[in-house]
Tab-separated table of C-alpha atoms and ligand atoms in Angstrom:
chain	number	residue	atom	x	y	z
A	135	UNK	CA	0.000	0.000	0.000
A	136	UNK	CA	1.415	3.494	-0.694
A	137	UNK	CA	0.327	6.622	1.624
A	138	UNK	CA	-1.014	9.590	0.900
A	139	UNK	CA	0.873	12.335	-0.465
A	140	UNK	CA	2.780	14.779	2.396
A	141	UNK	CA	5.422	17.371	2.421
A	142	UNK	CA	8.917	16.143	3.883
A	143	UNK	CA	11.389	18.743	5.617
A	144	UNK	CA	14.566	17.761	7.202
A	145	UNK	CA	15.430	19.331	10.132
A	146	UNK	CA	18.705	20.108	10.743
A	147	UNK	CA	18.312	20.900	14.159
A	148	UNK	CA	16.276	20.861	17.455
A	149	UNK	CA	15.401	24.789	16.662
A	150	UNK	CA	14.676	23.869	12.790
A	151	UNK	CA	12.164	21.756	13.630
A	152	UNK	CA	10.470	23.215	16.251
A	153	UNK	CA	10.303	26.149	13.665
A	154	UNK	CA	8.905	23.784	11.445
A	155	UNK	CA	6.479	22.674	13.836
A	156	UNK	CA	5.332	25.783	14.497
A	157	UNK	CA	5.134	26.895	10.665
A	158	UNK	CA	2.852	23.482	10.635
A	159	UNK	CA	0.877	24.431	13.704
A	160	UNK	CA	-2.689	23.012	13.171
A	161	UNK	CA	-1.962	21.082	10.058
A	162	UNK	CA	-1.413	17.264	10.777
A	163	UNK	CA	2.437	16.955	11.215
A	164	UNK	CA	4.246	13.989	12.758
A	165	UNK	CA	7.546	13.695	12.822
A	166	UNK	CA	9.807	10.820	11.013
A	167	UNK	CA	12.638	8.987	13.774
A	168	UNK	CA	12.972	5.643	12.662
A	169	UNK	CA	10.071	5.100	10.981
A	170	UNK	CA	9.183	1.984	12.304
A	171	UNK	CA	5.621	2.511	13.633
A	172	UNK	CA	4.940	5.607	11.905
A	173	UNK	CA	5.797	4.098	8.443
A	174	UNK	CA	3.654	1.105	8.488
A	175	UNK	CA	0.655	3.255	9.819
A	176	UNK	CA	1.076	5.627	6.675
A	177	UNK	CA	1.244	2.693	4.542
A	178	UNK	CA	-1.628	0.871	6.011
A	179	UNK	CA	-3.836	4.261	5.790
A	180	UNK	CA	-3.908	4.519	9.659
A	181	UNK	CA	-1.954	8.201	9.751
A	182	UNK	CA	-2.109	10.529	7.142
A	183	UNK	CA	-0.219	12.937	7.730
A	184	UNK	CA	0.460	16.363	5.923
A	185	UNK	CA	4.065	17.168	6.848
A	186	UNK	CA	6.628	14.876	8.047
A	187	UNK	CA	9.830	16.648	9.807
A	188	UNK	CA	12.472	13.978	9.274
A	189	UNK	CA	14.475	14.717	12.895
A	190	UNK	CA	16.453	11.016	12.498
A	191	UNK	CA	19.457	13.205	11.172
A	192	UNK	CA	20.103	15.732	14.199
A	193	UNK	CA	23.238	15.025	15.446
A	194	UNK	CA	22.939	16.506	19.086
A	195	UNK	CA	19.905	13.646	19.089
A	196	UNK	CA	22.135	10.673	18.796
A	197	UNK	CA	24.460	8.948	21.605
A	198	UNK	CA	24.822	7.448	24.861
A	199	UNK	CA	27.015	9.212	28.126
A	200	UNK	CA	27.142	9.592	31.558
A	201	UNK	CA	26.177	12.477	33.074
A	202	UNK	CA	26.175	13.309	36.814
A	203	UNK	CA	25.317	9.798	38.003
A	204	UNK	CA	22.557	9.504	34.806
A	205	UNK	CA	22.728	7.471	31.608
A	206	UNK	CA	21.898	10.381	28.932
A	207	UNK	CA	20.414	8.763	26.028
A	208	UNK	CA	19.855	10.875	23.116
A	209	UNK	CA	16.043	10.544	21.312
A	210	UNK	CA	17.288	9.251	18.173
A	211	UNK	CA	19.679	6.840	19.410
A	212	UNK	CA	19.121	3.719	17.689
A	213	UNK	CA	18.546	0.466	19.487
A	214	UNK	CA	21.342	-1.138	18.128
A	215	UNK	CA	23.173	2.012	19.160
A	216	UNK	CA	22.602	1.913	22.678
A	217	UNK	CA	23.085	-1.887	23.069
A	218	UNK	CA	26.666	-1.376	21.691
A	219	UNK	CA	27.567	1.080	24.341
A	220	UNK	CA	28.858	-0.741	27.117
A	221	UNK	CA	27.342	1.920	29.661
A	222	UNK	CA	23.990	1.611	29.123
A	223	UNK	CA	24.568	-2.293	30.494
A	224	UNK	CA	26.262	-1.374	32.959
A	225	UNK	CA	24.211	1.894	34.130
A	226	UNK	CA	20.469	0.726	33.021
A	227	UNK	CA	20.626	-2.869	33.403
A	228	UNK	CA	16.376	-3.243	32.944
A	229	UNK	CA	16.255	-0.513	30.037
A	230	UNK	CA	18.917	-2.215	28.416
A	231	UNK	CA	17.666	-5.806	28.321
A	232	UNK	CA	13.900	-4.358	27.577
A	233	UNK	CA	15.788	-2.795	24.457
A	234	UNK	CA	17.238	-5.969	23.618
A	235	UNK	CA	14.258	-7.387	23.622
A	236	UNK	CA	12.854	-4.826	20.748
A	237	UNK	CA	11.825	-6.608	17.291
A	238	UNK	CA	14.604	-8.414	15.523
A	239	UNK	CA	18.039	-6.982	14.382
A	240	UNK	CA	16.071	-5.210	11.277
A	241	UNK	CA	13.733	-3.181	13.470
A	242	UNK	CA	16.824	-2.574	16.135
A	243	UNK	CA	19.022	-1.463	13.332
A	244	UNK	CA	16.715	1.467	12.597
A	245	UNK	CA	14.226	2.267	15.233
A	246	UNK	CA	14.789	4.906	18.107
A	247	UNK	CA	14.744	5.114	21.629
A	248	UNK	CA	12.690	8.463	21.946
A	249	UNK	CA	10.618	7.069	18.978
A	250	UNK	CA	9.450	3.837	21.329
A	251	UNK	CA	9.114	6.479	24.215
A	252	UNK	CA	6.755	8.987	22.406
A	253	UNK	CA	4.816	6.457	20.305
A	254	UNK	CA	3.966	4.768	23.566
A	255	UNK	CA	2.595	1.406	22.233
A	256	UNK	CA	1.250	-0.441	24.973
A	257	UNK	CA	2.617	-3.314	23.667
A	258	UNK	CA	6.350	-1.646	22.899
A	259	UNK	CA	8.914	-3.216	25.511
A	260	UNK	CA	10.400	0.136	26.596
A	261	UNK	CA	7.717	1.846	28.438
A	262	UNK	CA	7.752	-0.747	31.755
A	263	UNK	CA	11.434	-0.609	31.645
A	264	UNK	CA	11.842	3.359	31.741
A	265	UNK	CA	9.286	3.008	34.738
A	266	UNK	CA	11.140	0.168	36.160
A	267	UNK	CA	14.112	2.332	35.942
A	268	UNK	CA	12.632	5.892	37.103
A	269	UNK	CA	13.621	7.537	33.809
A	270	UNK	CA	12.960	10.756	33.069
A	271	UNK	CA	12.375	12.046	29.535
A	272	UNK	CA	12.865	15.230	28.569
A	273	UNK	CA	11.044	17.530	25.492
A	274	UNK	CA	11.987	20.744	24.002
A	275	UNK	CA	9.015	23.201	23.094
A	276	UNK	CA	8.445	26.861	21.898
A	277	UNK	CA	8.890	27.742	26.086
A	278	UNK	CA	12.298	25.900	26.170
A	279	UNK	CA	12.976	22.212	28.081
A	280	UNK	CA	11.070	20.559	30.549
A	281	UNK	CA	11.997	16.965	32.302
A	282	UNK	CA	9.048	14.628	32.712
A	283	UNK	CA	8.971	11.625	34.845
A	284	UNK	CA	8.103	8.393	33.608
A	285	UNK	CA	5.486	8.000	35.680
A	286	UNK	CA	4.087	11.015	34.764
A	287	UNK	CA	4.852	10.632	30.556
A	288	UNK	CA	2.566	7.909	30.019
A	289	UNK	CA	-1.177	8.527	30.041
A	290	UNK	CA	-2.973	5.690	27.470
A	291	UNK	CA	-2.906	4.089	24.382
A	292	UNK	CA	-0.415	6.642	21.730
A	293	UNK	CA	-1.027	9.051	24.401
A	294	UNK	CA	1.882	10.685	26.394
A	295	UNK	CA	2.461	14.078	28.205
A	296	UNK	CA	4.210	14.950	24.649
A	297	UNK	CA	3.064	18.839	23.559
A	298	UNK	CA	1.853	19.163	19.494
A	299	UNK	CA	4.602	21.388	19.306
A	300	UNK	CA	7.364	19.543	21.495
A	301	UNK	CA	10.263	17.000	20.519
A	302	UNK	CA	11.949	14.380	23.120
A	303	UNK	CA	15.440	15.289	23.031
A	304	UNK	CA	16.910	12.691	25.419
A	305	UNK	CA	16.275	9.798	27.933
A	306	UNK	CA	18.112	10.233	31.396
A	307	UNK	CA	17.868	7.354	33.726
A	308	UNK	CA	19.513	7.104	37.498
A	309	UNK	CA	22.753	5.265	37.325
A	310	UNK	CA	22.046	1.570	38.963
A	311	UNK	CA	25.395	0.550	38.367
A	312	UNK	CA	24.767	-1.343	42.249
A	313	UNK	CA	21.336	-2.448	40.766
A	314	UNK	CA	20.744	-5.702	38.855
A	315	UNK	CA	17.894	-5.332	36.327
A	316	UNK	CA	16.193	-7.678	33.670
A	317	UNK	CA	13.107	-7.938	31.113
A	318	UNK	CA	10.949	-11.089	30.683
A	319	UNK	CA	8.550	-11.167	27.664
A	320	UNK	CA	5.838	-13.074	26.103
A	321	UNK	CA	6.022	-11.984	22.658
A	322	UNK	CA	3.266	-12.051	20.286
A	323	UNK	CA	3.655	-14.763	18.009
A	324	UNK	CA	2.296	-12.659	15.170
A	325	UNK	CA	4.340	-9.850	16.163
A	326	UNK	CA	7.042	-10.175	18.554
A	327	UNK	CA	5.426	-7.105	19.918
A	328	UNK	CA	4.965	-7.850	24.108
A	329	UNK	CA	1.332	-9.521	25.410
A	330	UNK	CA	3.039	-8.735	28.282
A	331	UNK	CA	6.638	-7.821	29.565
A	332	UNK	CA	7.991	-7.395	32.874
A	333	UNK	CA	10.629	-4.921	33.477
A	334	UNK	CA	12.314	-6.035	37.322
A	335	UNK	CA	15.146	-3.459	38.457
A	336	UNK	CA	16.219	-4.645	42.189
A	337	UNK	CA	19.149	-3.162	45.012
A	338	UNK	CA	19.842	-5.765	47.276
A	339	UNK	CA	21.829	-5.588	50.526
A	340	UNK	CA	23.665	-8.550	50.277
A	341	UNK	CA	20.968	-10.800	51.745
A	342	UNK	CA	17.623	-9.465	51.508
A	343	UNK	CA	15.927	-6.580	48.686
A	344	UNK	CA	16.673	-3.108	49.362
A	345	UNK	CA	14.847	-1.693	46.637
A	346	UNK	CA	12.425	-3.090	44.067
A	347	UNK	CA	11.065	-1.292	41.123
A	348	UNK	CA	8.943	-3.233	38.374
A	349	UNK	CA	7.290	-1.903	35.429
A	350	UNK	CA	4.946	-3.444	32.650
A	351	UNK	CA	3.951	-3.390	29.245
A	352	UNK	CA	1.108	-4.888	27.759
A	353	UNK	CA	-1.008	-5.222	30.224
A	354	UNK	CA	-3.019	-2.142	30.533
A	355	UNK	CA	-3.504	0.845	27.845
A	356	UNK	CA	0.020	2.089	29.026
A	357	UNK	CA	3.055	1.161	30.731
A	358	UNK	CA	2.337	0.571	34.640
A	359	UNK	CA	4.347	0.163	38.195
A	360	UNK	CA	3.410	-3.054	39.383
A	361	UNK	CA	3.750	-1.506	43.085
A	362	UNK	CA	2.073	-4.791	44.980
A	363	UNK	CA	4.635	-6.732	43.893
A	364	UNK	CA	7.040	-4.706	44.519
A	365	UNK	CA	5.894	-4.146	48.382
A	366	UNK	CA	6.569	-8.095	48.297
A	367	UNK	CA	9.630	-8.114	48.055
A	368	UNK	CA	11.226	-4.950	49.513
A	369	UNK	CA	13.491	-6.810	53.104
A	370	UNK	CA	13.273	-10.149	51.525
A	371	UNK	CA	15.558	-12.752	50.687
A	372	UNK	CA	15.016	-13.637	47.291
A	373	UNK	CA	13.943	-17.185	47.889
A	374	UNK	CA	11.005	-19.000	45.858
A	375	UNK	CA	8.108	-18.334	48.542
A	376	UNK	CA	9.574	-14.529	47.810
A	377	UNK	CA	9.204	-14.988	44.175
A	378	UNK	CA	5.844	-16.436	44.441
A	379	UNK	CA	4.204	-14.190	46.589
A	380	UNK	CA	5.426	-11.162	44.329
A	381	UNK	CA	4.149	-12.985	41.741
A	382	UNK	CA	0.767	-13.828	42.542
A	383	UNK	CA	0.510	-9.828	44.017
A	384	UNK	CA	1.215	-8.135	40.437
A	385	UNK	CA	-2.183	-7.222	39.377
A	386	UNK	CA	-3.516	-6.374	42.761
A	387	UNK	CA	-2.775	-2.698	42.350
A	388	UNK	CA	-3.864	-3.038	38.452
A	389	UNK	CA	-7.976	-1.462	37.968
A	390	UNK	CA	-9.030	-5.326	36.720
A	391	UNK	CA	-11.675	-3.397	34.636
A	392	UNK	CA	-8.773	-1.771	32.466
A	393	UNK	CA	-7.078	-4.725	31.609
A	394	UNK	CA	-6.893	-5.004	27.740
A	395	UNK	CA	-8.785	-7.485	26.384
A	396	UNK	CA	-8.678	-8.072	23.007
A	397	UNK	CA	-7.583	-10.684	19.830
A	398	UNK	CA	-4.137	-11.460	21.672
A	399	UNK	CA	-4.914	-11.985	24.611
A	400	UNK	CA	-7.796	-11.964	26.806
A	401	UNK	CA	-7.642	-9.857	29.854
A	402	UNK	CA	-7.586	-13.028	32.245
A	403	UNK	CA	-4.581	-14.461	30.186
A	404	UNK	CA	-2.903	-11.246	30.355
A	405	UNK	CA	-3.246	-10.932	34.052
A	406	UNK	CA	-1.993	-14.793	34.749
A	407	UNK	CA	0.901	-14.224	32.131
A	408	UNK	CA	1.960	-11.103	34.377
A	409	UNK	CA	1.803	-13.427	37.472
A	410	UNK	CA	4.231	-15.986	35.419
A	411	UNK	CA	6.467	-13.838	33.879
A	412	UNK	CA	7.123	-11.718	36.737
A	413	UNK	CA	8.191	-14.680	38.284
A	414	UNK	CA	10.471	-15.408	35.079
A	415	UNK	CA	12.305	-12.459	35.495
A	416	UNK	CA	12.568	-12.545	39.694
A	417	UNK	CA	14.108	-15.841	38.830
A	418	UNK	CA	16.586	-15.219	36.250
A	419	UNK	CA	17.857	-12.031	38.565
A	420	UNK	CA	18.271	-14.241	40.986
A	421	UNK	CA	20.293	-17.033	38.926
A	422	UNK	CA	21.861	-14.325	37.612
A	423	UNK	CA	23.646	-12.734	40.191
A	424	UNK	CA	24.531	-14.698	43.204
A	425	UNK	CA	24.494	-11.595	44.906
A	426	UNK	CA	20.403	-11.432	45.597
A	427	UNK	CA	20.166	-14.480	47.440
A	428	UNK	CA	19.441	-17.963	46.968
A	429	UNK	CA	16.945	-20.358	48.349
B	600	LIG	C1	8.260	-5.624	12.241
B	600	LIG	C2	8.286	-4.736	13.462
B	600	LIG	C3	8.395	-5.309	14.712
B	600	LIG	C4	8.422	-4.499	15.849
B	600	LIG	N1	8.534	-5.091	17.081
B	600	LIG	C5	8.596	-4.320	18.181
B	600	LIG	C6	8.762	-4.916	19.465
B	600	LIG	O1	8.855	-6.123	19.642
B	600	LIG	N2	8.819	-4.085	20.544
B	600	LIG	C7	8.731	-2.717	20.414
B	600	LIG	O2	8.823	-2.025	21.430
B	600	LIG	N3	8.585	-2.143	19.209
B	600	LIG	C8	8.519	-2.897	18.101
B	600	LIG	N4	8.392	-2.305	16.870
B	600	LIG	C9	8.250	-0.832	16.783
B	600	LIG	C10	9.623	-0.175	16.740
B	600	LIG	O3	10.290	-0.378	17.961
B	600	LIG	C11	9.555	1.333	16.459
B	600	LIG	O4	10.861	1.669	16.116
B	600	LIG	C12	9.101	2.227	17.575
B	600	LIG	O5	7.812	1.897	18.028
B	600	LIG	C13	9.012	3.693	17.123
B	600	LIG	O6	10.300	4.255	17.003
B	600	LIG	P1	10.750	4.940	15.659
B	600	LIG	O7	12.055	5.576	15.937
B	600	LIG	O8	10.708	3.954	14.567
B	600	LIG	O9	9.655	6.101	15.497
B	600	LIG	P2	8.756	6.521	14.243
B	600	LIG	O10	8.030	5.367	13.701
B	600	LIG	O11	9.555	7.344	13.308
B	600	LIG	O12	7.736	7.510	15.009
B	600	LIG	C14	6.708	6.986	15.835
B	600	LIG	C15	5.872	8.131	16.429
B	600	LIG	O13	6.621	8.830	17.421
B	600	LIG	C16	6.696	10.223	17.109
B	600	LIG	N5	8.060	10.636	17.418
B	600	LIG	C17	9.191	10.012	17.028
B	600	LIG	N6	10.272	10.625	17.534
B	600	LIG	C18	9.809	11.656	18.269
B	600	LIG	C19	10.456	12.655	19.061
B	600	LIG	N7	11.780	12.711	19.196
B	600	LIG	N8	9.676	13.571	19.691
B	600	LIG	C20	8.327	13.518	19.560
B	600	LIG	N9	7.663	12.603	18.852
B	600	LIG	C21	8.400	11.676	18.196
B	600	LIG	C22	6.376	10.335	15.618
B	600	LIG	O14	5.770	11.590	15.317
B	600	LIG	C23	5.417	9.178	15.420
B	600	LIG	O15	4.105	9.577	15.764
B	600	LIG	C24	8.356	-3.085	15.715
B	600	LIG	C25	8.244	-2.499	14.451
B	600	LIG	C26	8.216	-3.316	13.316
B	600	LIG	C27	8.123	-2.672	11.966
């Protein structure tokens, strides 16, 4: 299928295209990272848009640092990108295996971090893991930069805190360089999108769990905390019964009503495959690292 006719621009720069934006104010204008959900829409009639801004080719866009105890990941980082750059292992150990987890090598090869972020998919695999690992994004407007939580970036289905006329410039997430993290996903079979994927980022003190943050995708219309399983396992060893009871508790803090529920997956597989694959990821942290506790 082809799509319908549009204007293309490439931006040269952050300030080019929020110009361009702004020339385009009104009109229907999306703008063109890696083109790997926004393509396929325009082909498949789903977004029509008049103007594309092509930002893929900004420079100041691309890369991974470390900046004042933060991995810095620039919006149009790629995924393969990022999962050469030894840091973001080593600093985001959840983001980085939930980017791993993207597609196949074709899809990580071309699409974006900051595209994943501001698409927000429920069933993309990054979502849960920026929540998991208390990311913050931040987006350039007309009024300058602002930072935005995670938790307070993702609202619904292809809905985020993102402005018409804002861009995500970068991705900064706490350095858990003392943190073990990990993603466990049922992928579609159609797909390879997530039915569900469980984002586990943990602290331990040597014997029991310090901190526990876990995030999910697929589950609800957005990415969600899955704070009752969390509270599980927070001054626990990380033995089986631990496993099991966080387990069993991820859903409890989920509204049941607002589980999806569609041809994938019903809502009462979804919530059972969150059970079991939290539970999949607990236990590969665990034989992971010798450092969270054994049995
Ligand atoms: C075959 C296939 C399999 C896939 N499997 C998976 C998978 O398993 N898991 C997964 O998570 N994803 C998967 N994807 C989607 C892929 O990860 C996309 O790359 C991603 O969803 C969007 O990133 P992008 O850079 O391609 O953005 P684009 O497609 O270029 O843009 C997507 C949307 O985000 C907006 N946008 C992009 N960048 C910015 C920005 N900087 N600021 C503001 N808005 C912006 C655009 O306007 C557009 O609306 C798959 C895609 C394909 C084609």
């Amino acid at each position: 299928m082809y799509p319908d006719e549009f204007d293309y621009h490439e931006a040269g720069s952050v300030d080019e295209a929020l110009e361009l934006l702004g020339d385009h104010a009104g009109e229907e204008v999306e703008l063109l990272a890696g083109g790997h959900s926004l393509l396929p829409a325009m082909k498949t009639g789903l977004s029509s848009p008049d103007v594309l801004i092509d930002v893929g080719g900004i420079d100041r866009l691309h890369g991974v640092s470390v900046e004042d105890d933060a991995l810095v990941v620039g919006a149009m980082t790629r995924y393969s990108d990022f999962l050469d750059a030894e840091a973001a292992h080593e600093h985001a150990p959840a983001f980085a295996a939930a980017v791993g987890a993207v597609g196949d090598e074709q899809v990580r090869n071309r699409g974006t971090v900051g595209g994943n972020l501001a698409h927000a998919d429920p069933a993309s695999d990054l979502p849960g893991a920026a929540l998991a690992s208390d990311a913050t994004v931040v987006v350039e407007g007309p009024d300058g930069e602002r930072s935005v939580p995670a938790e307070e970036f993702f609202f619904g289905m292809y809905a985020t805190a993102l402005g018409p006329d804002e861009i995500l410039t970068r991705v900064e997430i706490p350095s858990a360089t003392d943190a073990v993290g990990t993603y466990a996903k049922r992928a579609s079979t159609s797909s390879g999108y997530a039915v569900v994927g469980v984002a586990v980022l943990l602290e331990t003190d040597g014997e029991t769990v310090a901190s526990a943050r876990i995030g999910a995708n697929g589950v609800m219309d957005h990415g969600v905390r899955l704070d009752a399983a969390e509270e599980a396992l927070v001054d626990e060893s990380l033995d089986e019964a631990a496993i099991e009871a966080a387990g069993e508790a991820a859903p409890e803090t989920l509204d049941s009503a607002m589980v999806m529920d569609d041809l994938q997956a019903s809502a009462e597989f979804r919530e059972q495959t969150l059970r079991v694959y939290t539970k999949r990821a607990l236990r590969d942290l665990r034989e992971a690292d010798a450092t969270v506790a054994a049995d």
